[in-house]
XYZ file of C-alpha atoms in Angstrom:
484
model
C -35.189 2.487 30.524
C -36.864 3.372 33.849
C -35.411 6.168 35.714
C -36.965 6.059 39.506
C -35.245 8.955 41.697
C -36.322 8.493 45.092
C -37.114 11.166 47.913
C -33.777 10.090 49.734
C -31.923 9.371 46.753
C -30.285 6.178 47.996
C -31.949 4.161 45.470
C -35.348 2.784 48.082
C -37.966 4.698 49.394
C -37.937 4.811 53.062
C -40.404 4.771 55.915
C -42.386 7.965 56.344
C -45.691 9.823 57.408
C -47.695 11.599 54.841
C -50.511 14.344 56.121
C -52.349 13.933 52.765
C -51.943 11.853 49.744
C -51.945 13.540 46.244
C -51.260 11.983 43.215
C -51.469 13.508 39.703
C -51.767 10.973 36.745
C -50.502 11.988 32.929
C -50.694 9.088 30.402
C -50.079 9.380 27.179
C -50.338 6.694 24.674
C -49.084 7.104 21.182
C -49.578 4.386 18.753
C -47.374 4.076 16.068
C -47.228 1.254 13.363
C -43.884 0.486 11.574
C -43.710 -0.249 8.152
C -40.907 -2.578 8.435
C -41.640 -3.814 12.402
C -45.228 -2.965 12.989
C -44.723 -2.401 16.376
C -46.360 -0.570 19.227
C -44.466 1.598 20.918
C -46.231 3.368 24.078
C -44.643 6.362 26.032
C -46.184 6.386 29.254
C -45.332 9.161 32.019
C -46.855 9.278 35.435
C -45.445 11.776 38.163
C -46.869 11.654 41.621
C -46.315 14.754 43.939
C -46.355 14.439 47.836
C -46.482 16.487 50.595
C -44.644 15.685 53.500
C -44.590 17.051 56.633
C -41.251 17.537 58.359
C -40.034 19.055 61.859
C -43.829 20.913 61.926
C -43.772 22.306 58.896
C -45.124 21.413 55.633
C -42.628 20.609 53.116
C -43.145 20.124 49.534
C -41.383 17.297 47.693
C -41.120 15.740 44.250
C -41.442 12.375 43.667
C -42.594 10.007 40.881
C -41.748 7.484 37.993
C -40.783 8.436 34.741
C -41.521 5.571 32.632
C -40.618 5.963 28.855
C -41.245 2.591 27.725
C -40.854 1.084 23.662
C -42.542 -1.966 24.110
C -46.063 -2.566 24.586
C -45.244 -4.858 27.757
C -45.521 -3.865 31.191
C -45.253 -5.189 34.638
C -46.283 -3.912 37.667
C -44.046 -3.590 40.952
C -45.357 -3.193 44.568
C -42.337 -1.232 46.403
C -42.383 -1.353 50.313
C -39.786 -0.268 52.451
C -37.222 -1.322 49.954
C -37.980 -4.343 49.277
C -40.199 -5.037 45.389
C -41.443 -7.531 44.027
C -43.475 -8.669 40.830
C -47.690 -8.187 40.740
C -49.823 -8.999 37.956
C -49.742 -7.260 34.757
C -51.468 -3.972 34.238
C -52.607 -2.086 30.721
C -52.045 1.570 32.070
C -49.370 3.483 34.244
C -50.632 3.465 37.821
C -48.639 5.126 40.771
C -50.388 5.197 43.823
C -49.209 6.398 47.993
C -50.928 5.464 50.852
C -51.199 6.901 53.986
C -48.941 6.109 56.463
C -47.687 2.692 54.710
C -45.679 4.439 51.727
C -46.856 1.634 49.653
C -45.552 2.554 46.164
C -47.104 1.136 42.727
C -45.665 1.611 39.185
C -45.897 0.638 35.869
C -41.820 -0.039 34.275
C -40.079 -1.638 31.859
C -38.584 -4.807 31.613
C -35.355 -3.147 32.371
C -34.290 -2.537 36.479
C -34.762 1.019 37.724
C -31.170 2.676 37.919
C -29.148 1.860 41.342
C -28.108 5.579 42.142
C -25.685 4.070 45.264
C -23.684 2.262 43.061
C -20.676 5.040 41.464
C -21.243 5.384 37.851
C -18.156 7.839 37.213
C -16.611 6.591 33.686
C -12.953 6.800 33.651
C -11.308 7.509 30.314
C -8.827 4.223 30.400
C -11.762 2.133 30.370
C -12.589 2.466 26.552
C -9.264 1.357 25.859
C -8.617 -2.236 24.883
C -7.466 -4.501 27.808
C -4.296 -6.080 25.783
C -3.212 -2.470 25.779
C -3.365 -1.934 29.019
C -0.452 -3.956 29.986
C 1.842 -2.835 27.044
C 5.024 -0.972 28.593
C 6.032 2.160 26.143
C 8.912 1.931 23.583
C 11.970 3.675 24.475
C 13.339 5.504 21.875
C 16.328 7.125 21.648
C 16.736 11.230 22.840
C 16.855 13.856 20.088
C 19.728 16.599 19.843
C 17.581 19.259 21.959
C 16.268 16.761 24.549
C 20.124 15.909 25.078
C 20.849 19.246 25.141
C 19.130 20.173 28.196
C 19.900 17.161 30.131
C 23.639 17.664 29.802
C 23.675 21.540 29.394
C 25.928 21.380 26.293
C 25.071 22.722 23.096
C 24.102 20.270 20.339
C 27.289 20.881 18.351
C 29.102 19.349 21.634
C 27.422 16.379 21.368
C 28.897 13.146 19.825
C 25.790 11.010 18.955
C 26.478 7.542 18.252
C 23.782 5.774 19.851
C 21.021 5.798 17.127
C 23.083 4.582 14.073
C 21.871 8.194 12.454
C 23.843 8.802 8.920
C 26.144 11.957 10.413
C 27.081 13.011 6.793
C 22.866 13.960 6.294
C 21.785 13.842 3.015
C 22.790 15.253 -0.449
C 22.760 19.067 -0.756
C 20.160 18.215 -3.662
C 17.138 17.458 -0.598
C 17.972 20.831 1.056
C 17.757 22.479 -2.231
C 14.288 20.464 -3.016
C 12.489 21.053 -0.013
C 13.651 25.064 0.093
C 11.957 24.962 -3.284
C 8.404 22.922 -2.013
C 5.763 24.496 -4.305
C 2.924 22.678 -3.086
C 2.847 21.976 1.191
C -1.030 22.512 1.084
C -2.051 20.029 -1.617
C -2.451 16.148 0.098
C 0.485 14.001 -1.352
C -0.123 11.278 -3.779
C -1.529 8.436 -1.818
C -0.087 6.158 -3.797
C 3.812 7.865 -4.213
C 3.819 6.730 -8.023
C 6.837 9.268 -8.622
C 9.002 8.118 -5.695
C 8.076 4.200 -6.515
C 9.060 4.839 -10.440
C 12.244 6.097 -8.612
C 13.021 3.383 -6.858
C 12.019 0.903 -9.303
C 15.178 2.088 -11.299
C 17.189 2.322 -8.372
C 16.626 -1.406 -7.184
C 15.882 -3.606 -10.663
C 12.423 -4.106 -8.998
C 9.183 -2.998 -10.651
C 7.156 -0.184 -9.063
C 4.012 -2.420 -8.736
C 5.889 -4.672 -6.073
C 6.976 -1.873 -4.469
C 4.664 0.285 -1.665
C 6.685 3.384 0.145
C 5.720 4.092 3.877
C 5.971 6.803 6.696
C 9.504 4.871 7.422
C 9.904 1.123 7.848
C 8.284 1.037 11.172
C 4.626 1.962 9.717
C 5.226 -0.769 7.174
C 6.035 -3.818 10.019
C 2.943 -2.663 12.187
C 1.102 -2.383 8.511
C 1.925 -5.817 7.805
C 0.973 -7.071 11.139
C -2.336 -5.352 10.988
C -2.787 -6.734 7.323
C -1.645 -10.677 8.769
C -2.691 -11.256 12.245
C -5.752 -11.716 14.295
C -5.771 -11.145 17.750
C -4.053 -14.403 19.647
C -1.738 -15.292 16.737
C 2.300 -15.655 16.958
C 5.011 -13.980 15.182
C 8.967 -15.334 15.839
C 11.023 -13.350 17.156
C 14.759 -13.652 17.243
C 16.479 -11.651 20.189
C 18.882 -9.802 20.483
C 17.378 -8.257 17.559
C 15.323 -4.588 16.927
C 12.715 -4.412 19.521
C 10.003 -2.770 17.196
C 8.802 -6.566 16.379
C 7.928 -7.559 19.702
C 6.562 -4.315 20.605
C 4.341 -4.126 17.422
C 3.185 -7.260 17.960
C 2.342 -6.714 21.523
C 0.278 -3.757 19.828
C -1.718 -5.880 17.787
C -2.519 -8.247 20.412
C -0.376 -11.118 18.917
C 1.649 -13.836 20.822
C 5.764 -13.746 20.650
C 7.960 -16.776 20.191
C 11.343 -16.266 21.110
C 14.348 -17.606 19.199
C 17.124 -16.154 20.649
C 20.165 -16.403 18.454
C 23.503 -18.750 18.710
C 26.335 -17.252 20.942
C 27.996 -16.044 17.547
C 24.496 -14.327 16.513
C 23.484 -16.692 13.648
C 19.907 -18.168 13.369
C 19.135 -21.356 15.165
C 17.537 -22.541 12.279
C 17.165 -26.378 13.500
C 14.612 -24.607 16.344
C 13.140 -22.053 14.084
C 11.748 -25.666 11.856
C 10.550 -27.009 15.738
C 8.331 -23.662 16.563
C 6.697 -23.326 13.136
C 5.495 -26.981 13.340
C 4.637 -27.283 16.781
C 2.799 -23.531 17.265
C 2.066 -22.650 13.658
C 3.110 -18.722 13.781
C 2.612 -16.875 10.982
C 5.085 -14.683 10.667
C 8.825 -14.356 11.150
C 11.048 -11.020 11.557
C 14.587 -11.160 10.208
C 17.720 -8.896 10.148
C 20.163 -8.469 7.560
C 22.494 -7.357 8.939
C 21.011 -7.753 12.190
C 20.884 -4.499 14.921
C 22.336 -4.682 17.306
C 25.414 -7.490 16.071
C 25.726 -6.438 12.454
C 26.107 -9.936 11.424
C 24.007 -10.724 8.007
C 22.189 -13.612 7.476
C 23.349 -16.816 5.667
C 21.732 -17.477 2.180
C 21.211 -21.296 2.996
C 19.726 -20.287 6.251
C 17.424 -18.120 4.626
C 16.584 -20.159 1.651
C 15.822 -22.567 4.427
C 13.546 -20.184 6.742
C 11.558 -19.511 3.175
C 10.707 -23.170 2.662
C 8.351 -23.155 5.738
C 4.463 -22.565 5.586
C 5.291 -18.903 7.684
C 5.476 -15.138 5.855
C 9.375 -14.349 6.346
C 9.604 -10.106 6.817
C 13.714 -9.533 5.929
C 14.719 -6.248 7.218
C 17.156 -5.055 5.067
C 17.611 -1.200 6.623
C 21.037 -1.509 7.088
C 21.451 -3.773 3.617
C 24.125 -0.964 2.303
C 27.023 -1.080 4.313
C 27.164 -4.820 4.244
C 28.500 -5.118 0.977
C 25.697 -7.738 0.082
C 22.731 -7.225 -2.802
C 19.837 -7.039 -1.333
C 16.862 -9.875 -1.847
C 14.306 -6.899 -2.991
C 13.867 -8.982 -5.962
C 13.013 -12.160 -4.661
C 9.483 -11.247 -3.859
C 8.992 -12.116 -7.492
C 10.070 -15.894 -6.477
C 8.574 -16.739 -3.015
C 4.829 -15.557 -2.029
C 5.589 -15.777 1.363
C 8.729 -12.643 1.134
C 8.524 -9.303 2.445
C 11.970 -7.003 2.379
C 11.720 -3.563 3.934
C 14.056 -0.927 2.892
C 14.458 2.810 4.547
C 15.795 6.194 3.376
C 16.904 6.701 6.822
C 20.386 5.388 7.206
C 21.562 5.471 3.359
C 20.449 8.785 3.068
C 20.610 10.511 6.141
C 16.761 11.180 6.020
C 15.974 10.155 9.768
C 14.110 12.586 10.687
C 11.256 12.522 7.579
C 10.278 9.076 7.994
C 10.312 7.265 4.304
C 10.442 3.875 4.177
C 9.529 1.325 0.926
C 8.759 -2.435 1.059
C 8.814 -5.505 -1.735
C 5.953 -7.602 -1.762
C 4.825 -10.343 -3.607
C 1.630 -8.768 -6.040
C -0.618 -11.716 -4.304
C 0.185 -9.540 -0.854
C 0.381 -6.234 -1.669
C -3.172 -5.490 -3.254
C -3.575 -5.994 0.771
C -1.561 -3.504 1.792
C -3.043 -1.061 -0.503
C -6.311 -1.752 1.025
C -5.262 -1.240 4.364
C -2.743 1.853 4.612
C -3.349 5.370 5.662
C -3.901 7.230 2.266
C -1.532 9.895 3.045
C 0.739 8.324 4.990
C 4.315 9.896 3.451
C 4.565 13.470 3.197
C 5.288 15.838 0.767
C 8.369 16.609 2.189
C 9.175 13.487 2.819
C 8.481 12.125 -0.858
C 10.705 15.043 -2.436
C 13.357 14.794 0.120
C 13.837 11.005 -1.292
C 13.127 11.659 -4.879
C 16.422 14.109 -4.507
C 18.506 11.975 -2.905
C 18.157 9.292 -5.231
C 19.115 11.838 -7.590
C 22.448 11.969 -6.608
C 23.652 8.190 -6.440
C 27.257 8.830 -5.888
C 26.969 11.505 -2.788
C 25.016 8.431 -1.514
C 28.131 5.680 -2.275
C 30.696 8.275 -1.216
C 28.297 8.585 2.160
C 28.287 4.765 2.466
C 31.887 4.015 1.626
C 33.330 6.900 3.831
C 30.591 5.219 7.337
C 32.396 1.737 5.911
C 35.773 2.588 6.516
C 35.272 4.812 9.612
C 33.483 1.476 11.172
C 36.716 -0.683 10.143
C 38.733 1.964 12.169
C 36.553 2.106 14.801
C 36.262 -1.366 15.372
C 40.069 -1.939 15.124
C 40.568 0.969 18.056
C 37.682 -0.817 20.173
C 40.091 -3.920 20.226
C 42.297 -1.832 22.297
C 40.465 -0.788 24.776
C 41.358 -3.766 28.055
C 37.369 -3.545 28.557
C 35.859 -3.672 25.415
C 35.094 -7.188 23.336
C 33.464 -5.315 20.074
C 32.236 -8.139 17.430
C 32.721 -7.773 13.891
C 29.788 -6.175 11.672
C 29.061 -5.199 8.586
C 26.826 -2.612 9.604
C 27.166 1.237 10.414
C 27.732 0.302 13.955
C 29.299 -1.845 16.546
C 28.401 -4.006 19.520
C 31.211 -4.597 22.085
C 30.941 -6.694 25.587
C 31.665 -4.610 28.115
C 34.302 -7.065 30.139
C 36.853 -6.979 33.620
C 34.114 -5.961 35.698
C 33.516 -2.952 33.801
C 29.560 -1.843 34.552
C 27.960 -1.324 30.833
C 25.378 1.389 32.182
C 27.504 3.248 34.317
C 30.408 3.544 31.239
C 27.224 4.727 29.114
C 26.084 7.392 31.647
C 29.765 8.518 32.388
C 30.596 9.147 28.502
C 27.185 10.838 28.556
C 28.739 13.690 30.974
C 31.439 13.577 28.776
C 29.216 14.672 25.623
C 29.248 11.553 23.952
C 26.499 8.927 23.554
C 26.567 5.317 23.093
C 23.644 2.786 23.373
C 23.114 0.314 26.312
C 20.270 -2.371 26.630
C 18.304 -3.414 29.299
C 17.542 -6.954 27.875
C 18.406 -10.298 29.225
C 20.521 -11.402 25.966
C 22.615 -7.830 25.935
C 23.184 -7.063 29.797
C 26.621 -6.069 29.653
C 26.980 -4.907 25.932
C 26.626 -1.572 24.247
C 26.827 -0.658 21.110
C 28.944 2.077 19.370
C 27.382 4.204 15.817
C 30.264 4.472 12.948
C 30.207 8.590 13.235
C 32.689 10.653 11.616
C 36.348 10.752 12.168
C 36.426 13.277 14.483
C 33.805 11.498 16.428
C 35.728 8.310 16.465
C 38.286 10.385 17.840
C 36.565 11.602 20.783
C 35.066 8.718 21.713
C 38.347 7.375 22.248
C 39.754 10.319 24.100
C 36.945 9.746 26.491
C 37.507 5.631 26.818
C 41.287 6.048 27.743
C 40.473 8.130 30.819
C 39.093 4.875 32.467
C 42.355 2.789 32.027
């Protein structure tokens, strides 16, 4: 490139009166032959001093044309005033003033010389890639300190059931484990071999259909980064969990919505009508479905998996439904992912492990494609020792079961409350008789106990209640009769 820097440094030369003219040439021609291109390259550098007298005194100023060139072409350009325009060809740099005319001539590149007026101040957002730019953030739910200070109660006085967390935690054995963690500075097994032998016996599925994640949520944007180019369309059937849309809005692919029947079940008849008419490529399903509960039919399903589209079943909530999850089917159909989590059967939240089933054709893919250390030591342990401890984990389940029966039967007695059935850990109620579904959520929040509320077209007026403990059930309740 050809950087000019003018004496008024506005990009043109202006106007002016010169006492004497003085120009100093350097050229410097290097030759240099390429054994792959053979090319000449020439670096050519003129400057050209002046000296300028201003308000009766002389005045010494730098100007000139640095012209660093790797072509052996040049052009010539006649600059007056500020207007330039093309002269014949010349074989060496040439910069020349003359008296009282400020007629300018150099040798540059085929390139234009850099427009200094113009503001070339790079702002960090521009790197980043336009789809992104419009993506709103996810809103995830507040942790026990966050909560905390907003309500000025300690975290012991808070009744969380907005984030369908297992309240029980996990078995004593994970505490145990990771107190004991010999080696925190050595990079975990990329490929979790010990934790996917683990839960090959735990779900009749063979550890090479089986990949483990940094919780569910890295495996659906995995799979979405393994499926879809930029433009392509996923299905997604609202209500439903909001991480598919957003992922997808992440990867730059299109959404189709499907919104559910009034009782929650798949409109499978229109499901059939999108993948025909705009050819997505993937589908996200529920079982059971957050927020409802409700699980999906098997001849709805079975349906869903004839179609030319990859079906990703969610089964994180599989447990307290009572129904055997479809892990392994993957065997059957190619075109079956099920995604699993350690979060909600055993209370692991807050370390983030997560395993999928996928069909071998599919999941050589997925190797390829994940982060190599993507679940943690602690993480991998803190599984590996639950699993060791199967009936702490039914006991868990059976005890969030009951408490959700109980809870559901008391929400049928509250005059503004419509809960639906689930078979879940949690519950989703209409919020009826003019009752305002964000302002009961903020005014149990003073109270010290949280329940989710949505913001979404398909849930405005709903919330939806977690299956705690007892003694949570039981203040949630004391709270809900003070408003009838």
């Amino acid at each position: 490139p050809t950087l000019v820097r003018p004496a008024n440094h506005k990009g043109h030369i202006k106007n002016r009166t010169f006492l004497s003219d003085f120009c100093l040439f350097t050229s410097l021609f290097t030759s240099l032959f390429n054994a792959l291109s053979c090319a000449l390259k020439v670096l050519s550098f003129s400057i050209c001093l002046s000296i300028q007298q201003l308000s009766g005194r002389r005045e010494k100023k730098l100007m000139g044309v640095i012209n660093i060139q790797g072509s052996p072409s040049f052009s010539i350009h006649r600059s007056e005033a500020a207007n330039q325009r093309k002269s014949r060809p010349l074989k060496k740099p040439f910069c020349s003033f003359r008296k009282s005319t400020t007629r300018v001539y150099c040798v540059q590149a085929s390139s234009p010389a850099v427009d200094e007026s113009k503001n070339t101040t790079i702002m960090g957002d521009s790197f980043i890639r336009p789809h992104l730019r419009q993506l709103s953030a996810y809103q995830p739910i507040l942790p026990f300190e966050v909560l905390s200070a907003q309500l000025g109660r300690k975290p012991e006085d808070i009744v969380k059931l907005d984030a369908n967390e297992n309240p029980y935690g996990p078995p004593p054995e994970v505490f145990e484990a990771l107190g004991n963690l010999k080696f925190p500075y050595v990079y975990p097994d990329p490929q979790s071999r010990i934790l996917r032998d683990a839960l090959a016996l735990d779900s009749g599925l063979e550890s090479e259909y089986i990949l483990v994640g940094c919780g569910a949520d890295e495996l659906i944007d995995l799979i979405m980064r393994c499926v879809l180019d930029p433009g392509e369309k996923i299905i997604d059937c609202p209500p439903t969990f909001s991480m598919y849309a957003f992922d997808a809005a992440v990867n730059d692919a299109g959404v189709i919505r499907v919104p559910r029947n009034a009782d929650f079940t798949l409109n499978v008849d229109r499901i059939a009508e999108v993948v025909e008419l705009e050819k997505p490529k993937c589908i996200f399903l529920t079982s059971p479905n957050n927020p409802d509960g409700s699980t999906i039919r098997e001849d709805d399903l079975l349906k869903i998996l004839d179609m030319p589209i990859l079906v990703v079943l969610d089964e994180a909530y599989i447990e307290f439904s009572g129904v055997e999850s479809r892990m392994k089917w993957v065997k059957k159909y190619e075109n079956l992912i099920v995604l699993r989590t350690f979060s909600k059967r055993a209370g692991l939240a807050g370390l983030r492990v997560g395993y999928g089933a996928f069909p071998l054709s599919l999941i050589e893919y997925m190797w390829r494609a994940k982060q190599p250390y993507n679940v943690s030591v602690a993480g991998e342990v803190a599984a590996l020792a639950a699993l060791s401890n199967g009936k702490y984990l039914e006991d868990v389940r059976d005890a969030l079961v009951r408490e959700r029966e109980r809870l559901f039967g008391l929400l049928k007695e509250v005059p503004f409350l419509n809960p639906y059935p689930s078979q879940s850990n949690f519950i989703l109620c209409e919020v009826t008789c003019g009752m305002d579904a964000k302002k009961l959520k903020e005014d149990l929040a003073k109270m010290g106990v949280m329940i989710r509320h949505y913001n979404s077209k398909e849930l405005q007026g709903f919330v939806r209640v977690s299956a705690g403990k007892p003694e949570h059930t039981d203040a949630l309740m004391d709270c809900l009769k003070q408003f009838y």
